[in-house]
Amino acid sequence: MAETAAGPARQLLFVRELKLTDFRNYARAQLALDARPVVLVGDNGSGKTNLLEAVSLLGPGHGLRGRPYEELCRHDGAGGFAVAAKVVSRQDEVDIGTGLAAGTRDEGAGRTVRIAGKEQSAGALADLVKLVWLIPAMDGLFTGPASERRRFLDRLVLAVDPKMRSPLGRYDRAMRQRNRLFQMREDSRALFEGLEEQMAEAGVAIAAARLEAAARLASLIDRTRAARGDGTPFPWASLALEGTLEGALAEKPATEVEDEFRLILEQGRERDRAAARALEGPHLSDLIVLHGPKDAPAQLCSSGEQKALLIGLILAKAELIKEIEGPSPLVLLDEVAAHLDQARREALFGEILRLGAQAWMTGTDRDLFAPIAQDAQILTVNRGMIGA
Ligand SMILES: Nc1ncnc2c1ncn2[C@@H]1O[C@H](COP(=O)(O)OP(=O)(O)O)[C@@H](O)[C@H]1O
Ligand SMILES: [Mg+2]
């Protein structure tokens, strides 16, 4: 690492340049940025969330809305979309380009990714650009279905250990194939045994990685509490995992849990056949969150308390990634500032500056961002155009 008289060079991750072509409501847009937080101000429907979504595609996956790529192509455009960025990652600047070529008709087609001019898989972005986000759709995280909390948990897992992408994909594929065997009324024992073997192996790896990631986040939350007390504006969360394999791993060695799960799948075959899906396994696990100071389940807290808890969790996740990686991840906060009272809003800005994150924040009212105006780059968004 480069050292200067002032100590080690500051570790940074930020978007220095962003170009959009035919992306949602942007025909063309170009932004030049520095490492400071970015504030996007504009009326409803102007394109703020779309811009955050474009930034989220600098990481792996389908971005913060999780939508099919065809939906991202501008309606009146040439078909296809492109997002190009220069990203400063530690000391280097890397060109990242991603998009869908015009004429891609294939539903569910993957996007192309180029890193430093070389064609790569989207998964390769995981090592390069770390992201955390909070969007209005996550407001129901604690009250909604377990699947959303599982996705949240698995994003944390991937942030801690990008290599987990492979077992997550393997488990999912094997489970779907097994479901398909039920539909096809297939009962070849060898076929089932092969898939169940894969589900057991990948499933235990996933459950172990979830426990590890949750424990690391919990430990960071504990240390922050010890250092700063309970009086922080964003309440601390207590985390627990609920799931067959996660529970078993707390008591038994992984090899034993793997054998047991294989047996569960084998013995549950007829029951699963009747349901046409697997009724047990890590695809059904849940992340249980408690509001620490109140010692109450998150879903029973007021919506304001849930929001504050969620912000605290997102900030803790960003801090954990920073601890592991060096630089803070990019933090995308859509419509967060407007829902906070002034003291909490100022506290949020303080946390972002302390993290040293290039946080991207949106809002309809510029005045809300006055406390961070000197330390941020404020841009206006108006019907798919971006100005200073
Ligand atoms: N593929 C698309 N092509 C053209 N316009 C789109 C596309 N997808 C979404 N839009 C439009 O983009 C506009 C801005 O959306 P959004 O970024 O969510 O606004 P906001 O500034 O409120 O966050 C919406 O009016 C929406 O209709
Ligand atoms: Mg929006």
Short mmCIF file of N, CA and C in Angstrom, two decimals, residues 9-162:
data_model
loop_
_atom_site.label_atom_id
_atom_site.label_comp_id
_atom_site.label_asym_id
_atom_site.label_seq_id
_atom_site.Cartn_x
_atom_site.Cartn_y
_atom_site.Cartn_z
N ALA A 9 -2.08 5.90 2.48
CA ALA A 9 -2.99 6.63 1.60
C ALA A 9 -4.40 6.19 1.92
N ARG A 10 -5.34 7.11 1.84
CA ARG A 10 -6.72 6.80 2.17
C ARG A 10 -7.27 5.81 1.16
N GLN A 11 -7.93 4.79 1.67
CA GLN A 11 -8.50 3.77 0.78
C GLN A 11 -9.85 4.27 0.29
N LEU A 12 -10.02 4.26 -1.02
CA LEU A 12 -11.23 4.82 -1.57
C LEU A 12 -11.86 3.92 -2.61
N LEU A 13 -13.16 4.02 -2.68
CA LEU A 13 -13.90 3.43 -3.78
C LEU A 13 -14.93 4.47 -4.20
N PHE A 14 -14.83 4.94 -5.42
CA PHE A 14 -15.86 5.89 -5.88
C PHE A 14 -16.00 5.90 -7.39
N VAL A 15 -17.16 6.35 -7.83
CA VAL A 15 -17.43 6.49 -9.27
C VAL A 15 -16.92 7.87 -9.68
N ARG A 16 -15.99 7.90 -10.62
CA ARG A 16 -15.43 9.18 -11.06
C ARG A 16 -16.16 9.71 -12.29
N GLU A 17 -16.65 8.76 -13.07
CA GLU A 17 -17.38 9.17 -14.27
C GLU A 17 -18.48 8.14 -14.53
N LEU A 18 -19.63 8.61 -14.97
CA LEU A 18 -20.74 7.71 -15.27
C LEU A 18 -21.41 8.17 -16.55
N LYS A 19 -21.58 7.26 -17.48
CA LYS A 19 -22.26 7.58 -18.74
C LYS A 19 -23.40 6.60 -18.95
N LEU A 20 -24.57 7.13 -19.24
CA LEU A 20 -25.72 6.28 -19.51
C LEU A 20 -26.18 6.48 -20.95
N THR A 21 -26.55 5.40 -21.59
CA THR A 21 -27.13 5.48 -22.93
C THR A 21 -28.39 4.62 -22.95
N ASP A 22 -29.51 5.27 -23.31
CA ASP A 22 -30.80 4.57 -23.40
C ASP A 22 -31.11 3.75 -22.15
N PHE A 23 -30.74 4.30 -21.00
CA PHE A 23 -31.02 3.61 -19.74
C PHE A 23 -32.28 4.21 -19.12
N ARG A 24 -33.36 3.42 -19.04
CA ARG A 24 -34.65 3.89 -18.52
C ARG A 24 -35.01 5.24 -19.15
N ASN A 25 -35.23 6.33 -18.33
CA ASN A 25 -35.65 7.59 -18.97
C ASN A 25 -34.48 8.47 -19.42
N TYR A 26 -33.25 7.93 -19.41
CA TYR A 26 -32.09 8.69 -19.88
C TYR A 26 -31.73 8.30 -21.31
N ALA A 27 -31.83 9.25 -22.26
CA ALA A 27 -31.35 8.98 -23.61
C ALA A 27 -29.83 8.93 -23.56
N ARG A 28 -29.25 10.00 -23.07
CA ARG A 28 -27.82 10.07 -22.82
C ARG A 28 -27.58 10.92 -21.59
N ALA A 29 -26.66 10.54 -20.75
CA ALA A 29 -26.30 11.38 -19.62
C ALA A 29 -24.85 11.09 -19.26
N GLN A 30 -24.18 12.10 -18.77
CA GLN A 30 -22.78 11.93 -18.39
C GLN A 30 -22.51 12.72 -17.12
N LEU A 31 -21.79 12.12 -16.21
CA LEU A 31 -21.50 12.74 -14.92
C LEU A 31 -20.03 12.64 -14.62
N ALA A 32 -19.43 13.73 -14.13
CA ALA A 32 -18.04 13.66 -13.64
C ALA A 32 -18.10 13.93 -12.14
N LEU A 33 -17.48 13.06 -11.37
CA LEU A 33 -17.64 13.12 -9.92
C LEU A 33 -16.31 13.01 -9.19
N ASP A 34 -16.32 13.41 -7.91
CA ASP A 34 -15.18 13.10 -7.06
C ASP A 34 -15.64 12.15 -5.96
N ALA A 35 -14.80 11.95 -4.95
CA ALA A 35 -15.08 10.89 -3.97
C ALA A 35 -16.18 11.25 -2.97
N ARG A 36 -16.62 12.50 -2.95
CA ARG A 36 -17.60 12.92 -1.93
C ARG A 36 -18.98 12.31 -2.18
N PRO A 37 -19.83 12.32 -1.17
CA PRO A 37 -21.21 11.85 -1.36
C PRO A 37 -21.90 12.63 -2.48
N VAL A 38 -22.85 11.98 -3.12
CA VAL A 38 -23.59 12.56 -4.24
C VAL A 38 -25.05 12.72 -3.81
N VAL A 39 -25.58 13.91 -3.98
CA VAL A 39 -26.99 14.14 -3.65
C VAL A 39 -27.74 14.43 -4.94
N LEU A 40 -28.82 13.71 -5.19
CA LEU A 40 -29.63 13.91 -6.38
C LEU A 40 -30.96 14.52 -5.97
N VAL A 41 -31.23 15.71 -6.47
CA VAL A 41 -32.46 16.40 -6.12
C VAL A 41 -33.32 16.54 -7.36
N GLY A 42 -34.59 16.20 -7.25
CA GLY A 42 -35.48 16.36 -8.40
C GLY A 42 -36.88 15.92 -8.05
N ASP A 43 -37.84 16.35 -8.86
CA ASP A 43 -39.24 16.00 -8.62
C ASP A 43 -39.45 14.50 -8.78
N ASN A 44 -40.60 14.04 -8.31
CA ASN A 44 -40.96 12.63 -8.52
C ASN A 44 -40.95 12.32 -10.01
N GLY A 45 -40.42 11.19 -10.36
CA GLY A 45 -40.44 10.77 -11.76
C GLY A 45 -39.35 11.38 -12.61
N SER A 46 -38.41 12.12 -12.00
CA SER A 46 -37.40 12.79 -12.82
C SER A 46 -36.26 11.84 -13.23
N GLY A 47 -36.03 10.78 -12.44
CA GLY A 47 -34.99 9.82 -12.82
C GLY A 47 -33.94 9.58 -11.75
N LYS A 48 -34.26 9.93 -10.50
CA LYS A 48 -33.28 9.76 -9.41
C LYS A 48 -33.03 8.29 -9.10
N THR A 49 -34.11 7.55 -8.90
CA THR A 49 -33.93 6.13 -8.59
C THR A 49 -33.30 5.40 -9.78
N ASN A 50 -33.69 5.81 -11.00
CA ASN A 50 -33.09 5.19 -12.19
C ASN A 50 -31.57 5.34 -12.17
N LEU A 51 -31.10 6.51 -11.74
CA LEU A 51 -29.66 6.76 -11.71
C LEU A 51 -28.99 5.85 -10.65
N LEU A 52 -29.62 5.73 -9.50
CA LEU A 52 -29.10 4.83 -8.46
C LEU A 52 -29.07 3.38 -8.99
N GLU A 53 -30.11 3.04 -9.73
CA GLU A 53 -30.18 1.69 -10.30
C GLU A 53 -29.01 1.46 -11.26
N ALA A 54 -28.69 2.48 -12.06
CA ALA A 54 -27.55 2.36 -12.98
C ALA A 54 -26.26 2.12 -12.19
N VAL A 55 -26.08 2.87 -11.10
CA VAL A 55 -24.88 2.69 -10.27
C VAL A 55 -24.85 1.27 -9.69
N SER A 56 -26.02 0.76 -9.30
CA SER A 56 -26.07 -0.57 -8.67
C SER A 56 -25.66 -1.67 -9.66
N LEU A 57 -25.74 -1.37 -10.96
CA LEU A 57 -25.32 -2.37 -11.96
C LEU A 57 -23.80 -2.44 -12.10
N LEU A 58 -23.07 -1.57 -11.36
CA LEU A 58 -21.62 -1.70 -11.34
C LEU A 58 -21.19 -2.85 -10.43
N GLY A 59 -22.15 -3.38 -9.68
CA GLY A 59 -21.92 -4.60 -8.92
C GLY A 59 -22.60 -5.76 -9.62
N PRO A 60 -22.44 -6.99 -9.08
CA PRO A 60 -23.07 -8.16 -9.72
C PRO A 60 -24.58 -8.15 -9.49
N GLY A 61 -25.30 -8.96 -10.24
CA GLY A 61 -26.73 -9.10 -10.03
C GLY A 61 -27.57 -8.16 -10.87
N HIS A 62 -28.86 -8.14 -10.58
CA HIS A 62 -29.81 -7.39 -11.40
C HIS A 62 -30.06 -5.98 -10.91
N GLY A 63 -29.24 -5.49 -9.97
CA GLY A 63 -29.39 -4.12 -9.53
C GLY A 63 -30.42 -3.96 -8.44
N LEU A 64 -30.60 -2.71 -7.99
CA LEU A 64 -31.38 -2.53 -6.75
C LEU A 64 -32.87 -2.73 -6.92
N ARG A 65 -33.38 -2.70 -8.15
CA ARG A 65 -34.80 -3.03 -8.31
C ARG A 65 -34.98 -4.52 -8.62
N GLY A 66 -33.91 -5.18 -8.99
CA GLY A 66 -33.98 -6.61 -9.29
C GLY A 66 -34.86 -6.93 -10.49
N ARG A 67 -34.93 -6.03 -11.46
CA ARG A 67 -35.82 -6.20 -12.59
C ARG A 67 -35.10 -6.86 -13.77
N PRO A 68 -35.86 -7.48 -14.68
CA PRO A 68 -35.24 -8.04 -15.89
C PRO A 68 -34.57 -6.92 -16.71
N TYR A 69 -33.48 -7.25 -17.36
CA TYR A 69 -32.71 -6.22 -18.06
C TYR A 69 -33.49 -5.54 -19.18
N GLU A 70 -34.40 -6.27 -19.83
CA GLU A 70 -35.15 -5.66 -20.95
C GLU A 70 -35.91 -4.42 -20.46
N GLU A 71 -36.31 -4.45 -19.19
CA GLU A 71 -37.08 -3.33 -18.65
C GLU A 71 -36.24 -2.05 -18.55
N LEU A 72 -34.91 -2.20 -18.53
CA LEU A 72 -34.03 -1.05 -18.35
C LEU A 72 -33.81 -0.28 -19.65
N CYS A 73 -34.11 -0.91 -20.78
CA CYS A 73 -33.90 -0.25 -22.07
C CYS A 73 -34.92 0.86 -22.23
N ARG A 74 -34.47 2.03 -22.64
CA ARG A 74 -35.37 3.18 -22.78
C ARG A 74 -36.47 2.87 -23.79
N HIS A 75 -37.70 3.24 -23.42
CA HIS A 75 -38.84 2.90 -24.28
C HIS A 75 -38.69 3.42 -25.70
N ASP A 76 -38.26 4.66 -25.87
CA ASP A 76 -38.15 5.21 -27.22
C ASP A 76 -36.73 5.10 -27.76
N GLY A 77 -35.93 4.24 -27.14
CA GLY A 77 -34.53 4.13 -27.55
C GLY A 77 -34.33 3.13 -28.68
N ALA A 78 -33.09 2.84 -28.95
CA ALA A 78 -32.73 1.96 -30.06
C ALA A 78 -32.83 0.48 -29.66
N GLY A 79 -33.33 0.21 -28.44
CA GLY A 79 -33.28 -1.15 -27.90
C GLY A 79 -31.93 -1.28 -27.25
N GLY A 80 -31.82 -2.06 -26.20
CA GLY A 80 -30.53 -2.15 -25.51
C GLY A 80 -30.30 -0.95 -24.61
N PHE A 81 -29.33 -1.07 -23.71
CA PHE A 81 -28.91 0.05 -22.86
C PHE A 81 -27.43 -0.11 -22.58
N ALA A 82 -26.81 0.98 -22.15
CA ALA A 82 -25.40 0.90 -21.75
C ALA A 82 -25.13 1.78 -20.55
N VAL A 83 -24.35 1.26 -19.63
CA VAL A 83 -23.84 2.02 -18.48
C VAL A 83 -22.32 1.89 -18.52
N ALA A 84 -21.64 3.01 -18.58
CA ALA A 84 -20.17 2.98 -18.59
C ALA A 84 -19.66 3.84 -17.44
N ALA A 85 -18.65 3.35 -16.75
CA ALA A 85 -18.15 4.10 -15.59
C ALA A 85 -16.64 4.01 -15.48
N LYS A 86 -16.06 5.05 -14.94
CA LYS A 86 -14.69 4.97 -14.46
C LYS A 86 -14.79 4.93 -12.95
N VAL A 87 -14.27 3.86 -12.37
CA VAL A 87 -14.39 3.66 -10.93
C VAL A 87 -12.99 3.68 -10.32
N VAL A 88 -12.82 4.49 -9.29
CA VAL A 88 -11.55 4.47 -8.58
C VAL A 88 -11.69 3.45 -7.45
N SER A 89 -10.84 2.43 -7.51
CA SER A 89 -10.89 1.37 -6.53
C SER A 89 -9.51 1.27 -5.91
N ARG A 90 -9.41 1.63 -4.62
CA ARG A 90 -8.12 1.81 -3.95
C ARG A 90 -7.29 2.82 -4.75
N GLN A 91 -6.14 2.45 -5.32
CA GLN A 91 -5.33 3.45 -6.02
C GLN A 91 -5.58 3.44 -7.52
N ASP A 92 -6.31 2.44 -8.02
CA ASP A 92 -6.44 2.29 -9.47
C ASP A 92 -7.75 2.85 -9.99
N GLU A 93 -7.70 3.21 -11.28
CA GLU A 93 -8.95 3.59 -11.93
C GLU A 93 -9.29 2.50 -12.93
N VAL A 94 -10.51 2.00 -12.88
CA VAL A 94 -10.92 0.89 -13.74
C VAL A 94 -12.11 1.31 -14.59
N ASP A 95 -12.08 0.95 -15.87
CA ASP A 95 -13.23 1.17 -16.74
C ASP A 95 -14.17 0.00 -16.62
N ILE A 96 -15.43 0.29 -16.35
CA ILE A 96 -16.43 -0.76 -16.30
C ILE A 96 -17.54 -0.41 -17.30
N GLY A 97 -17.88 -1.35 -18.13
CA GLY A 97 -18.99 -1.14 -19.06
C GLY A 97 -19.95 -2.29 -18.95
N THR A 98 -21.25 -1.99 -18.92
CA THR A 98 -22.22 -3.08 -18.86
C THR A 98 -23.46 -2.67 -19.63
N GLY A 99 -24.19 -3.64 -20.14
CA GLY A 99 -25.40 -3.30 -20.88
C GLY A 99 -25.99 -4.48 -21.60
N LEU A 100 -26.96 -4.15 -22.39
CA LEU A 100 -27.66 -5.15 -23.19
C LEU A 100 -27.58 -4.64 -24.61
N ALA A 101 -27.14 -5.48 -25.54
CA ALA A 101 -27.02 -5.04 -26.93
C ALA A 101 -28.40 -4.87 -27.55
N ALA A 102 -28.53 -3.91 -28.44
CA ALA A 102 -29.81 -3.71 -29.13
C ALA A 102 -30.16 -4.99 -29.88
N GLY A 103 -31.43 -5.33 -29.86
CA GLY A 103 -31.85 -6.52 -30.59
C GLY A 103 -31.81 -7.79 -29.75
N THR A 104 -31.43 -7.65 -28.46
CA THR A 104 -31.47 -8.83 -27.58
C THR A 104 -32.93 -9.13 -27.26
N ARG A 105 -33.47 -10.15 -27.86
CA ARG A 105 -34.89 -10.47 -27.69
C ARG A 105 -35.08 -11.57 -26.65
N ASP A 106 -34.01 -12.23 -26.37
CA ASP A 106 -34.04 -13.37 -25.48
C ASP A 106 -34.47 -12.94 -24.07
N GLU A 107 -35.68 -13.29 -23.66
CA GLU A 107 -36.13 -13.00 -22.31
C GLU A 107 -35.15 -13.57 -21.29
N GLY A 108 -34.81 -12.79 -20.31
CA GLY A 108 -33.92 -13.29 -19.27
C GLY A 108 -32.46 -13.40 -19.71
N ALA A 109 -32.13 -12.72 -20.83
CA ALA A 109 -30.74 -12.74 -21.30
C ALA A 109 -29.84 -12.04 -20.29
N GLY A 110 -28.59 -12.45 -20.21
CA GLY A 110 -27.65 -11.80 -19.30
C GLY A 110 -27.16 -10.50 -19.91
N ARG A 111 -26.57 -9.63 -19.06
CA ARG A 111 -25.98 -8.40 -19.59
C ARG A 111 -24.52 -8.65 -19.90
N THR A 112 -23.95 -7.84 -20.78
CA THR A 112 -22.52 -7.96 -21.03
C THR A 112 -21.79 -7.12 -19.99
N VAL A 113 -20.61 -7.56 -19.63
CA VAL A 113 -19.79 -6.81 -18.68
C VAL A 113 -18.37 -6.75 -19.22
N ARG A 114 -17.82 -5.55 -19.28
CA ARG A 114 -16.42 -5.38 -19.63
C ARG A 114 -15.71 -4.69 -18.48
N ILE A 115 -14.62 -5.28 -18.05
CA ILE A 115 -13.82 -4.66 -17.00
C ILE A 115 -12.44 -4.40 -17.61
N ALA A 116 -12.02 -3.12 -17.59
CA ALA A 116 -10.75 -2.72 -18.20
C ALA A 116 -10.63 -3.28 -19.62
N GLY A 117 -11.72 -3.21 -20.37
CA GLY A 117 -11.70 -3.59 -21.78
C GLY A 117 -11.86 -5.08 -22.04
N LYS A 118 -11.91 -5.87 -20.95
CA LYS A 118 -12.02 -7.33 -21.15
C LYS A 118 -13.42 -7.83 -20.80
N GLU A 119 -13.94 -8.68 -21.67
CA GLU A 119 -15.26 -9.27 -21.45
C GLU A 119 -15.20 -10.16 -20.20
N GLN A 120 -16.16 -9.97 -19.29
CA GLN A 120 -16.18 -10.76 -18.06
C GLN A 120 -17.61 -11.17 -17.74
N SER A 121 -17.77 -12.04 -16.75
CA SER A 121 -19.11 -12.34 -16.27
C SER A 121 -19.50 -11.26 -15.26
N ALA A 122 -20.82 -11.09 -15.05
CA ALA A 122 -21.27 -10.07 -14.09
C ALA A 122 -20.73 -10.38 -12.70
N GLY A 123 -20.52 -11.67 -12.40
CA GLY A 123 -20.00 -12.06 -11.10
C GLY A 123 -18.63 -11.46 -10.81
N ALA A 124 -17.86 -11.18 -11.87
CA ALA A 124 -16.51 -10.63 -11.69
C ALA A 124 -16.57 -9.23 -11.06
N LEU A 125 -17.72 -8.57 -11.16
CA LEU A 125 -17.86 -7.24 -10.56
C LEU A 125 -17.84 -7.31 -9.04
N ALA A 126 -18.14 -8.50 -8.50
CA ALA A 126 -18.23 -8.65 -7.04
C ALA A 126 -16.92 -8.32 -6.35
N ASP A 127 -15.81 -8.61 -7.00
CA ASP A 127 -14.51 -8.34 -6.39
C ASP A 127 -14.11 -6.88 -6.49
N LEU A 128 -14.81 -6.15 -7.35
CA LEU A 128 -14.36 -4.81 -7.71
C LEU A 128 -15.19 -3.72 -7.03
N VAL A 129 -16.50 -3.81 -7.16
CA VAL A 129 -17.37 -2.75 -6.66
C VAL A 129 -18.32 -3.31 -5.59
N LYS A 130 -18.09 -2.89 -4.36
CA LYS A 130 -18.97 -3.30 -3.26
C LYS A 130 -20.05 -2.25 -3.10
N LEU A 131 -21.26 -2.71 -2.90
CA LEU A 131 -22.40 -1.80 -2.80
C LEU A 131 -23.31 -2.21 -1.66
N VAL A 132 -23.87 -1.23 -0.97
CA VAL A 132 -25.00 -1.52 -0.10
C VAL A 132 -26.08 -0.52 -0.46
N TRP A 133 -27.36 -0.91 -0.29
CA TRP A 133 -28.41 0.05 -0.62
C TRP A 133 -29.60 -0.08 0.29
N LEU A 134 -30.33 1.02 0.35
CA LEU A 134 -31.59 1.05 1.08
C LEU A 134 -32.58 1.80 0.20
N ILE A 135 -33.65 1.12 -0.18
CA ILE A 135 -34.65 1.73 -1.06
C ILE A 135 -36.03 1.60 -0.42
N PRO A 136 -36.98 2.44 -0.81
CA PRO A 136 -38.30 2.40 -0.17
C PRO A 136 -38.94 1.00 -0.18
N ALA A 137 -38.66 0.22 -1.22
CA ALA A 137 -39.26 -1.12 -1.29
C ALA A 137 -38.82 -2.00 -0.12
N MET A 138 -37.74 -1.60 0.58
CA MET A 138 -37.27 -2.40 1.71
C MET A 138 -37.95 -2.02 3.02
N ASP A 139 -38.84 -1.03 2.98
CA ASP A 139 -39.51 -0.60 4.21
C ASP A 139 -40.28 -1.74 4.87
N GLY A 140 -40.75 -2.68 4.07
CA GLY A 140 -41.49 -3.81 4.63
C GLY A 140 -40.62 -5.02 4.91
N LEU A 141 -39.31 -4.80 5.00
CA LEU A 141 -38.40 -5.94 5.15
C LEU A 141 -38.76 -6.81 6.36
N PHE A 142 -39.09 -6.18 7.49
CA PHE A 142 -39.34 -6.95 8.71
C PHE A 142 -40.74 -7.55 8.78
N THR A 143 -41.69 -6.90 8.08
CA THR A 143 -43.08 -7.36 8.16
C THR A 143 -43.45 -8.25 6.97
N GLY A 144 -42.68 -8.16 5.89
CA GLY A 144 -43.01 -8.88 4.66
C GLY A 144 -42.55 -10.33 4.69
N PRO A 145 -42.53 -10.95 3.52
CA PRO A 145 -42.19 -12.37 3.43
C PRO A 145 -40.72 -12.65 3.76
N ALA A 146 -40.46 -13.86 4.26
CA ALA A 146 -39.09 -14.27 4.62
C ALA A 146 -38.16 -14.21 3.42
N SER A 147 -38.70 -14.38 2.22
CA SER A 147 -37.84 -14.40 1.03
C SER A 147 -37.05 -13.10 0.91
N GLU A 148 -37.65 -11.96 1.26
CA GLU A 148 -36.95 -10.67 1.17
C GLU A 148 -35.81 -10.61 2.19
N ARG A 149 -36.09 -11.09 3.40
CA ARG A 149 -35.03 -11.07 4.43
C ARG A 149 -33.91 -12.03 4.05
N ARG A 150 -34.27 -13.15 3.41
CA ARG A 150 -33.25 -14.11 2.97
C ARG A 150 -32.37 -13.48 1.90
N ARG A 151 -32.99 -12.74 0.98
CA ARG A 151 -32.21 -12.07 -0.06
C ARG A 151 -31.26 -11.06 0.58
N PHE A 152 -31.78 -10.33 1.56
CA PHE A 152 -30.97 -9.35 2.29
C PHE A 152 -29.78 -10.05 2.95
N LEU A 153 -30.06 -11.17 3.60
CA LEU A 153 -29.03 -11.95 4.27
C LEU A 153 -28.00 -12.47 3.27
N ASP A 154 -28.48 -12.98 2.14
CA ASP A 154 -27.55 -13.55 1.17
C ASP A 154 -26.72 -12.47 0.47
N ARG A 155 -27.25 -11.26 0.37
CA ARG A 155 -26.41 -10.17 -0.14
C ARG A 155 -25.29 -9.86 0.86
N LEU A 156 -25.62 -9.95 2.15
CA LEU A 156 -24.59 -9.77 3.18
C LEU A 156 -23.54 -10.87 3.07
N VAL A 157 -24.00 -12.10 2.87
CA VAL A 157 -23.09 -13.24 2.71
C VAL A 157 -22.13 -12.98 1.54
N LEU A 158 -22.67 -12.53 0.41
CA LEU A 158 -21.84 -12.30 -0.78
C LEU A 158 -20.89 -11.13 -0.58
N ALA A 159 -21.32 -10.15 0.22
CA ALA A 159 -20.42 -9.02 0.49
C ALA A 159 -19.24 -9.49 1.33
N VAL A 160 -19.50 -10.40 2.26
CA VAL A 160 -18.44 -10.91 3.13
C VAL A 160 -17.57 -11.91 2.36
N ASP A 161 -18.21 -12.73 1.54
CA ASP A 161 -17.48 -13.76 0.81
C ASP A 161 -18.06 -13.98 -0.59
N PRO A 162 -17.53 -13.24 -1.58
CA PRO A 162 -18.08 -13.33 -2.95
C PRO A 162 -18.05 -14.76 -3.52
#
